[in-house]
Coordinates of C-alpha atoms in Angstrom, one line a residue:
X669 CA 0.3 0.0 0.3
X670 CA 1.2 3.2 -1.0
X671 CA 1.1 6.6 0.9
X672 CA -0.6 8.2 -2.0
X673 CA -3.9 5.3 -0.8
X674 CA -3.2 6.3 2.3
X675 CA -4.0 9.8 2.3
X676 CA -7.0 9.4 -0.2
X677 CA -8.1 7.0 2.7
X678 CA -7.6 9.3 5.7
X679 CA -8.4 12.7 3.8
X680 CA -11.5 13.6 5.7
X681 CA -8.7 14.2 8.6
X682 CA -6.5 16.4 5.8
X683 CA -3.5 14.3 6.3
X684 CA 0.3 15.5 5.1
X685 CA 2.8 14.2 4.2
X686 CA 6.3 15.3 5.1
X687 CA 8.6 15.0 3.7
X688 CA 7.1 14.2 0.2
X689 CA 7.6 10.7 -0.6
X690 CA 4.2 9.4 -1.8
X691 CA 5.4 6.2 -3.5
X692 CA 6.6 4.5 -0.2
X693 CA 4.7 1.1 0.3
X694 CA 3.5 -0.5 3.8
X695 CA 2.7 -3.7 4.9
X696 CA 0.8 -2.3 8.2
X697 CA -0.1 -0.8 11.3
X698 CA 2.8 -1.2 14.6
X699 CA 3.4 0.1 17.9
X700 CA 6.6 2.2 17.5
X701 CA 8.9 -0.2 19.5
X702 CA 8.0 -2.9 16.7
X703 CA 7.9 -0.9 14.1
X704 CA 10.2 -1.7 10.9
X705 CA 10.8 0.2 7.9
X706 CA 7.8 -1.6 6.1
X707 CA 5.1 -0.5 8.8
X708 CA 3.2 2.9 9.6
X709 CA 3.3 3.4 13.5
X710 CA 2.2 6.8 15.4
X711 CA 1.9 9.0 18.3
X712 CA -1.1 9.3 20.5
X713 CA 0.0 9.9 24.1
X714 CA 3.2 12.3 24.1
X715 CA 3.9 10.4 26.9
X716 CA 5.7 8.5 23.8
X717 CA 7.6 11.0 22.1
X718 CA 10.7 10.0 23.0
X719 CA 9.8 6.3 21.2
X720 CA 9.8 8.3 18.0
X721 CA 13.1 9.8 17.7
X722 CA 14.1 5.5 18.2
X723 CA 11.2 3.9 15.8
X724 CA 12.0 2.6 12.6
X725 CA 8.7 2.9 11.8
X726 CA 9.0 4.3 7.7
X727 CA 6.3 6.2 8.6
X728 CA 4.9 8.0 11.5
X729 CA 0.8 9.7 12.2
X730 CA 1.2 12.4 14.4
X731 CA 0.1 16.3 14.8
X732 CA 1.0 19.2 13.3
X733 CA 2.8 20.2 16.6
X734 CA 4.3 17.4 16.9
X735 CA 5.6 16.8 13.3
X736 CA 6.8 20.7 14.0
X737 CA 8.9 19.0 16.4
X738 CA 10.2 16.1 15.0
X739 CA 10.6 17.0 11.1
X740 CA 14.3 16.4 10.8
X741 CA 14.8 14.8 13.9
X742 CA 13.5 11.0 12.4
X743 CA 14.3 8.9 9.9
X744 CA 10.1 8.0 9.4
X745 CA 8.0 10.1 7.0
X746 CA 5.3 12.0 8.6
X747 CA 1.7 11.5 8.5
X748 CA 0.1 14.7 10.0
X749 CA -3.2 14.7 10.5
X750 CA -6.0 17.0 12.8
X751 CA -7.0 13.5 14.6
X752 CA -4.1 11.5 14.5
X753 CA -6.4 8.6 16.5
X754 CA -8.8 8.8 13.9
X755 CA -6.3 8.5 10.9
X756 CA -5.0 5.4 12.7
X757 CA -8.2 4.0 12.5
X758 CA -8.6 4.1 9.4
X759 CA -5.8 3.1 7.7
X760 CA -5.8 0.0 10.8
X761 CA -8.9 -0.6 9.1
X762 CA -7.6 -1.3 5.5
X763 CA -4.9 -3.6 6.4
X764 CA -6.9 -5.0 9.2
X765 CA -10.1 -6.2 7.5
X766 CA -11.8 -9.4 9.4
X767 CA -11.9 -12.8 7.3
X768 CA -14.5 -15.4 7.3
X769 CA -14.6 -19.1 6.7
X770 CA -17.5 -19.1 5.1
X771 CA -19.1 -18.0 2.3
X772 CA -22.4 -17.9 0.7
X773 CA -26.2 -18.8 2.1
X774 CA -26.0 -22.5 4.4
X775 CA -28.3 -25.1 3.5
X776 CA -27.6 -26.0 7.4
X777 CA -29.3 -23.2 8.1
X778 CA -32.8 -22.9 9.1
X779 CA -34.2 -19.8 7.4
X780 CA -38.3 -19.3 7.0
X781 CA -39.7 -19.5 3.4
X782 CA -40.7 -15.9 4.4
X783 CA -37.7 -14.8 5.0
X784 CA -35.5 -12.1 2.6
X785 CA -31.8 -12.8 2.8
X786 CA -29.6 -11.3 0.5
X787 CA -27.5 -13.0 -1.9
X788 CA -24.9 -11.1 -1.4
X789 CA -25.0 -12.2 2.3
X790 CA -23.0 -14.7 4.5
X791 CA -25.5 -17.3 6.4
X792 CA -23.3 -19.7 8.4
X793 CA -24.7 -23.1 9.5
X794 CA -26.7 -23.6 12.3
X795 CA -28.5 -19.9 12.2
X796 CA -32.1 -19.4 12.9
X797 CA -34.1 -16.7 10.4
X798 CA -37.5 -16.2 11.2
X799 CA -41.0 -15.7 9.1
X800 CA -40.9 -12.3 7.5
X801 CA -37.1 -11.7 8.6
X802 CA -34.9 -9.7 6.8
X803 CA -30.8 -9.6 6.1
X804 CA -29.3 -6.7 4.0
X805 CA -26.8 -7.4 1.4
X806 CA -23.2 -8.7 2.6
X807 CA -24.5 -8.8 6.0
X808 CA -22.4 -12.1 7.8
X809 CA -24.5 -13.9 10.2
X810 CA -22.2 -16.6 11.9
X811 CA -23.3 -20.0 14.1
X812 CA -25.8 -20.5 16.1
X813 CA -27.7 -16.6 15.7
X814 CA -31.0 -16.5 16.4
X815 CA -33.2 -13.5 14.1
X816 CA -36.5 -13.6 15.1
X817 CA -40.1 -13.3 13.3
X818 CA -39.7 -9.7 11.0
X819 CA -36.8 -8.6 12.6
X820 CA -34.4 -6.7 10.2
X821 CA -30.7 -6.4 9.7
X822 CA -29.1 -4.0 7.4
X823 CA -26.6 -3.6 4.8
X824 CA -23.0 -5.0 5.9
X825 CA -23.0 -6.3 9.6
X826 CA -21.7 -8.3 11.1
X827 CA -23.0 -11.1 13.8
X828 CA -20.8 -12.9 15.8
X829 CA -21.6 -16.5 17.0
X830 CA -24.5 -16.8 19.3
X831 CA -26.2 -13.3 18.8
X832 CA -30.2 -13.1 19.7
X833 CA -31.9 -10.4 18.1
X834 CA -35.7 -11.3 18.8
X835 CA -38.7 -10.8 16.9
X836 CA -39.8 -7.0 15.9
X837 CA -36.5 -5.6 16.2
X838 CA -34.5 -3.1 13.6
X839 CA -30.9 -3.0 12.8
X840 CA -29.5 -0.1 10.7
X841 CA -26.1 -0.7 8.4
X842 CA -22.9 -1.4 9.7
X843 CA -23.6 -2.5 12.6
X844 CA -21.6 -5.3 14.6
X845 CA -22.6 -7.6 18.0
X846 CA -20.3 -9.5 19.1
X847 CA -20.8 -12.9 20.6
X848 CA -23.5 -13.4 23.5
X849 CA -25.4 -10.2 22.5
X850 CA -29.1 -10.4 23.0
X851 CA -31.1 -7.5 21.7
X852 CA -34.9 -7.2 22.2
X853 CA -35.3 -9.9 25.1
X854 CA -38.0 -9.0 27.5
X855 CA -38.2 -5.9 30.1
X856 CA -38.0 -6.1 33.6
X857 CA -42.0 -5.6 34.1
X858 CA -43.8 -7.1 37.0
X859 CA -47.1 -5.7 38.1
X860 CA -47.2 -6.9 42.5
X861 CA -50.4 -8.2 44.0
X862 CA -50.5 -9.8 47.4
X863 CA -50.6 -13.4 45.7
X864 CA -48.0 -12.9 42.6
X865 CA -46.1 -11.2 40.4
X866 CA -47.7 -10.5 37.2
X867 CA -46.0 -10.3 34.1
X868 CA -46.4 -7.3 31.9
X869 CA -46.5 -8.3 28.7
X870 CA -43.3 -6.8 27.0
X871 CA -45.2 -5.7 23.1
X872 CA -42.0 -3.3 21.9
X873 CA -39.4 -3.9 19.8
X874 CA -35.8 -2.5 19.6
X875 CA -34.7 -0.1 17.2
X876 CA -30.4 0.7 16.5
X877 CA -29.7 2.9 14.0
X878 CA -26.6 2.8 11.5
X879 CA -22.9 2.0 12.5
X880 CA -23.6 1.2 16.5
X881 CA -21.3 -1.5 17.4
X882 CA -22.8 -4.2 20.8
X883 CA -20.1 -6.1 22.8
X884 CA -20.2 -9.5 24.7
X885 CA -22.7 -10.2 26.5
X886 CA -24.6 -7.3 26.3
X887 CA -28.2 -7.6 26.4
X888 CA -30.6 -4.4 25.5
X889 CA -34.0 -5.1 26.1
X890 CA -37.4 -4.5 23.7
X891 CA -40.2 -2.3 25.2
X892 CA -43.0 -2.2 27.2
X893 CA -45.1 -0.6 24.8
X894 CA -42.9 1.2 22.8
X895 CA -39.4 0.9 21.3
X896 CA -36.4 0.4 23.2
X897 CA -34.1 2.9 20.6
X898 CA -29.7 3.3 20.2
X899 CA -28.9 5.9 17.7
X900 CA -25.9 5.8 15.0
X901 CA -22.0 5.5 16.2
X902 CA -23.1 4.6 19.5
X903 CA -20.2 1.9 20.8
X904 CA -21.6 -0.3 23.7
X905 CA -19.4 -2.3 25.7
X906 CA -19.3 -6.0 27.0
X907 CA -22.3 -7.3 29.8
X908 CA -24.0 -3.8 29.6
X909 CA -27.4 -3.4 30.6
X910 CA -30.4 -1.5 29.0
X911 CA -33.2 -1.9 30.1
X912 CA -37.0 -1.5 28.3
X913 CA -38.0 1.6 26.7
X914 CA -34.6 3.5 27.4
X915 CA -33.5 6.3 24.4
X916 CA -29.8 6.1 24.0
X917 CA -28.5 9.4 21.7
X918 CA -26.1 9.4 18.0
X919 CA -22.2 9.2 18.8
X920 CA -22.1 8.0 22.9
X921 CA -19.7 5.8 23.9
X922 CA -21.0 3.5 26.7
X923 CA -18.4 1.3 28.8
X924 CA -18.6 -2.7 30.2
X925 CA -20.8 -3.6 33.5
X926 CA -22.9 -0.1 33.0
X927 CA -26.3 -0.3 33.7
X928 CA -29.1 1.8 32.9
X929 CA -32.8 1.7 34.2
X930 CA -35.7 1.7 32.7
X931 CA -37.1 4.8 30.6
X932 CA -33.7 6.7 30.9
X933 CA -32.9 9.1 28.3
X934 CA -29.1 9.0 27.6
X935 CA -28.8 12.3 24.7
X936 CA -26.0 12.2 22.0
X937 CA -22.3 12.1 22.7
X938 CA -22.4 11.0 26.4
X939 CA -19.0 9.3 27.4
X940 CA -20.2 6.8 30.7
X941 CA -17.3 5.0 32.3
X942 CA -17.5 1.4 33.4
X943 CA -20.2 -0.1 35.9
X944 CA -21.5 3.2 35.7
X945 CA -25.6 2.9 36.6
X946 CA -28.7 5.3 35.7
X947 CA -31.3 5.2 37.2
X948 CA -34.9 5.2 35.5
X949 CA -36.9 7.5 33.9
X950 CA -33.8 10.1 34.2
X951 CA -32.1 12.5 31.4
X952 CA -28.8 12.7 30.8
X953 CA -28.1 15.7 28.8
X954 CA -25.9 15.6 25.4
X955 CA -22.2 16.0 25.8
X956 CA -22.0 14.8 29.9
X957 CA -19.4 12.5 31.2
X958 CA -19.7 10.2 33.7
X959 CA -17.2 8.7 35.3
X960 CA -16.4 5.0 36.3
X961 CA -18.8 3.0 38.9
X962 CA -21.1 6.3 38.8
X963 CA -24.7 6.2 40.9
X964 CA -26.6 8.6 38.8
X965 CA -30.2 9.1 41.0
X966 CA -31.1 12.4 39.1
X967 CA -30.9 14.4 36.0
X968 CA -27.2 15.3 34.5
X969 CA -27.0 18.9 32.7
X970 CA -26.1 19.3 29.1
X971 CA -22.2 19.6 29.0
X972 CA -21.4 18.2 32.2
X973 CA -18.9 15.9 34.1
X974 CA -20.0 13.9 37.8
X975 CA -18.8 11.3 39.6
X976 CA -19.4 8.8 42.3
X977 CA -22.2 7.4 44.1
X978 CA -24.4 8.9 44.8
X979 CA -23.3 11.1 41.8
X980 CA -22.2 14.8 41.4
X981 CA -20.4 17.3 39.6
X982 CA -17.1 16.0 39.1
X983 CA -15.4 18.9 41.5
X984 CA -16.7 18.3 44.1
X985 CA -16.4 14.4 44.1
X986 CA -13.2 14.7 44.0
X987 CA -12.9 17.5 46.3
X988 CA -15.0 14.9 49.1
X989 CA -12.5 12.2 48.6
X990 CA -9.8 14.8 49.5
X991 CA -11.4 15.8 52.4
X992 CA -12.2 12.4 53.3
X993 CA -8.4 11.4 52.8
X994 CA -7.2 14.0 55.2
X995 CA -9.7 12.9 57.6
X996 CA -8.5 9.4 57.6
X997 CA -4.8 10.0 57.5
X998 CA -5.3 12.5 60.5
X999 CA -7.9 10.1 62.5
X1000 CA -4.4 7.4 62.0
X1001 CA -2.4 9.7 63.4
X1002 CA -4.3 10.9 66.0
X1003 CA -4.8 6.9 67.1

């Protein structure tokens, strides 16, 4: 792959080549300390700057500020980008495309005669596709997957083994579902009496927009009446629980072991650290950040960072931790 091809791939990041050597060729991406002259490496974290001076990488993706410091100090060709992280991701996607050990539509799959499977889709053995379900072009469905009646999966999606998409769910294009994820399981809805807990039928579905990634063993419950929704470009880590009728906006990041209770509304570009817990019926504002293990018990305003359990604005949380540590030290001295 030549630098001309690379700069075309990452053109949206306004890549500049220093010095101009568009004919150089590369075989892949590697970290600074392992790269050879045939590799492209990168600097995203400034603490590795000194390694840039020693690396054998043929090319190096970096920011303009870093390039000005490195120019003339390294043998590497510099690929200057406004967003080095995104540039490296795009280059890596070119070199490391997923390969699948099977292609076509297996005769060992159980596909209802009313289902619609695009002829370019790949359906592995032992997949179930229910009545009226749809699978789009170039989508790959691995063994053990279940796609329920009337559910639809868009184009260029990837469903790894044992993914469950129950009936009445909609998945957009270019989505990735990692092994064991469950979309459209029943929401946790019961009406208690003195004698029994009466199950409330969960008749809604799940709507997942384009370019969403779902981690392994993550569960997204179907709505009680209206649908549970996940917006485009949202990325959800492993072992996340999203309850019925939750609405999640676009471009969100939700880390592992987070739990979001029913009917919570998550805005756009929200970031949740690991093990965040969000109570039901709350509203999390756009561009807010919830740090790891935050317990969210009230609405979060737009653009704020909160932490702690119960959560509070992060500066307050940090000050309380400092005060607690001082108190613990003073008690230790007095004892």
